[in-house]
Steps between C-alpha positions, in 0.01 A plus 500: 500500500549432131248532219532248219358496151210271416724251317753494784224450757359211303839323485561554872156364599532193280847425638374501861171310469495151648303199376454657158262289291402562136154611614640746755752631248220557249305705757800719579575544130140615446537764772833611354350533151220719637751724676708516183193606300428769758858625479468522120170688545672754724786549253257547210334781698829670580539373857846361568533195728814640666472706817738761355255600226354833612314605184278324250673374191379555144228275361526395136181407313547371147234472235368140490570483126873556566541229763704188439362159595680504835390858571139415409499210746645725769237768425219245528640375830522861625142573392378184675684588820358854499151356458559263793619788719183697426282196570681430826440860607132469407460181702693607808352852524155490664322765295625383161419137586147600602457673162629189324243277673219747427596500132498119507152499659375729225612270219220336307698295246619156609835544323580810707403321823735214409779755444450644848502148646833425330643826634386427856637148474839625383538765770308352796828395665610862535175639641470634851269322745237771448537460124447125526185552707359739238593256223323215681186712525514576127559134411209396724276729294625328183371167632159622378626566144300343218810344338610175659870541416504842670345350815747213492803728456376735773455199732850371430650844558304535826648174627846607393475834685343339808790254514747790496300759693802549726860568390580291193877503525616286791845382596556127476514301822826322591524142385491373861174683578176295493272560203226631729725766656390861456631818660264672751449791259403258225254328735325836544488544122358149464225574754403810302502306172272233645268771631473667157447161335217411740328835439491438124397140560192627683434763234498230233258287702275790596526793257333832577119492499494764227668256258261309277460124535669437164804710590517340846509160331794610283687617809448177695596292197831690485603391850654174379725685252606746772579211736700310239708806413550588868652163587696486176686821588523484881791363699442144624563609857204737468265230367348382832413855612337577165310169487363540854220750410376275218489193725332686785231654279444165330410338832277793600314551171206321344324482167647689203779654707630153588495401132699811399754444780537131415566600138766746621649240736571272205745764372710497821803273444589217737862582575713241683 
């Protein structure tokens, strides 16, 4: 078995891939750039990428005032990557993520809440399933916020997470496979996603009795934004399973519930 450098591995993979399109090449280049940044991060911290390196190498830290333009750009990139590594650890570790959400709940300024929403939006793809469930609960609480743009952004992020509540990175199907084809494991994930979506659908229609009427109205009014975002980010093959709870509840409900569901139904696209 041979071990190749990152650059050699990249060239070998690109030489063997079939049906390479510009879009597919761009995706692989993005992954390669991330790995290259991680390799540079290791080298900056004295960790050699070669298997023969047994000891940590020296780390050189120059005063920012002495950096050239190229060195300053590299230092900024390194600082950004280090910040991303810390955030990824915070989000993927259960205790630190719980502390992050508690700090977000304690914020009273709208600007700080918007900052937390941007952070959750940026890193929601990398969350564990448990982390996504906790984030959905936090976002549901924000549906009662007094600022309309915060409620709207929380609704859109809820739909985005609900659409990707299972694994977000999926291998492409062969060209000969039908568009509705899904692996058995993915069917199980889809069933779970539809179950989580239906539970929040019911919570929007019938919030907890301890919630005031005004806050309950804000929650139900947010359902259309959640629905629109959900179907904007979900796979088309998943659309029928996600639309089924809305259609079933629409036929079973009456009065204000039917109005809210009909409003949400208008945000479900009619795909061919």
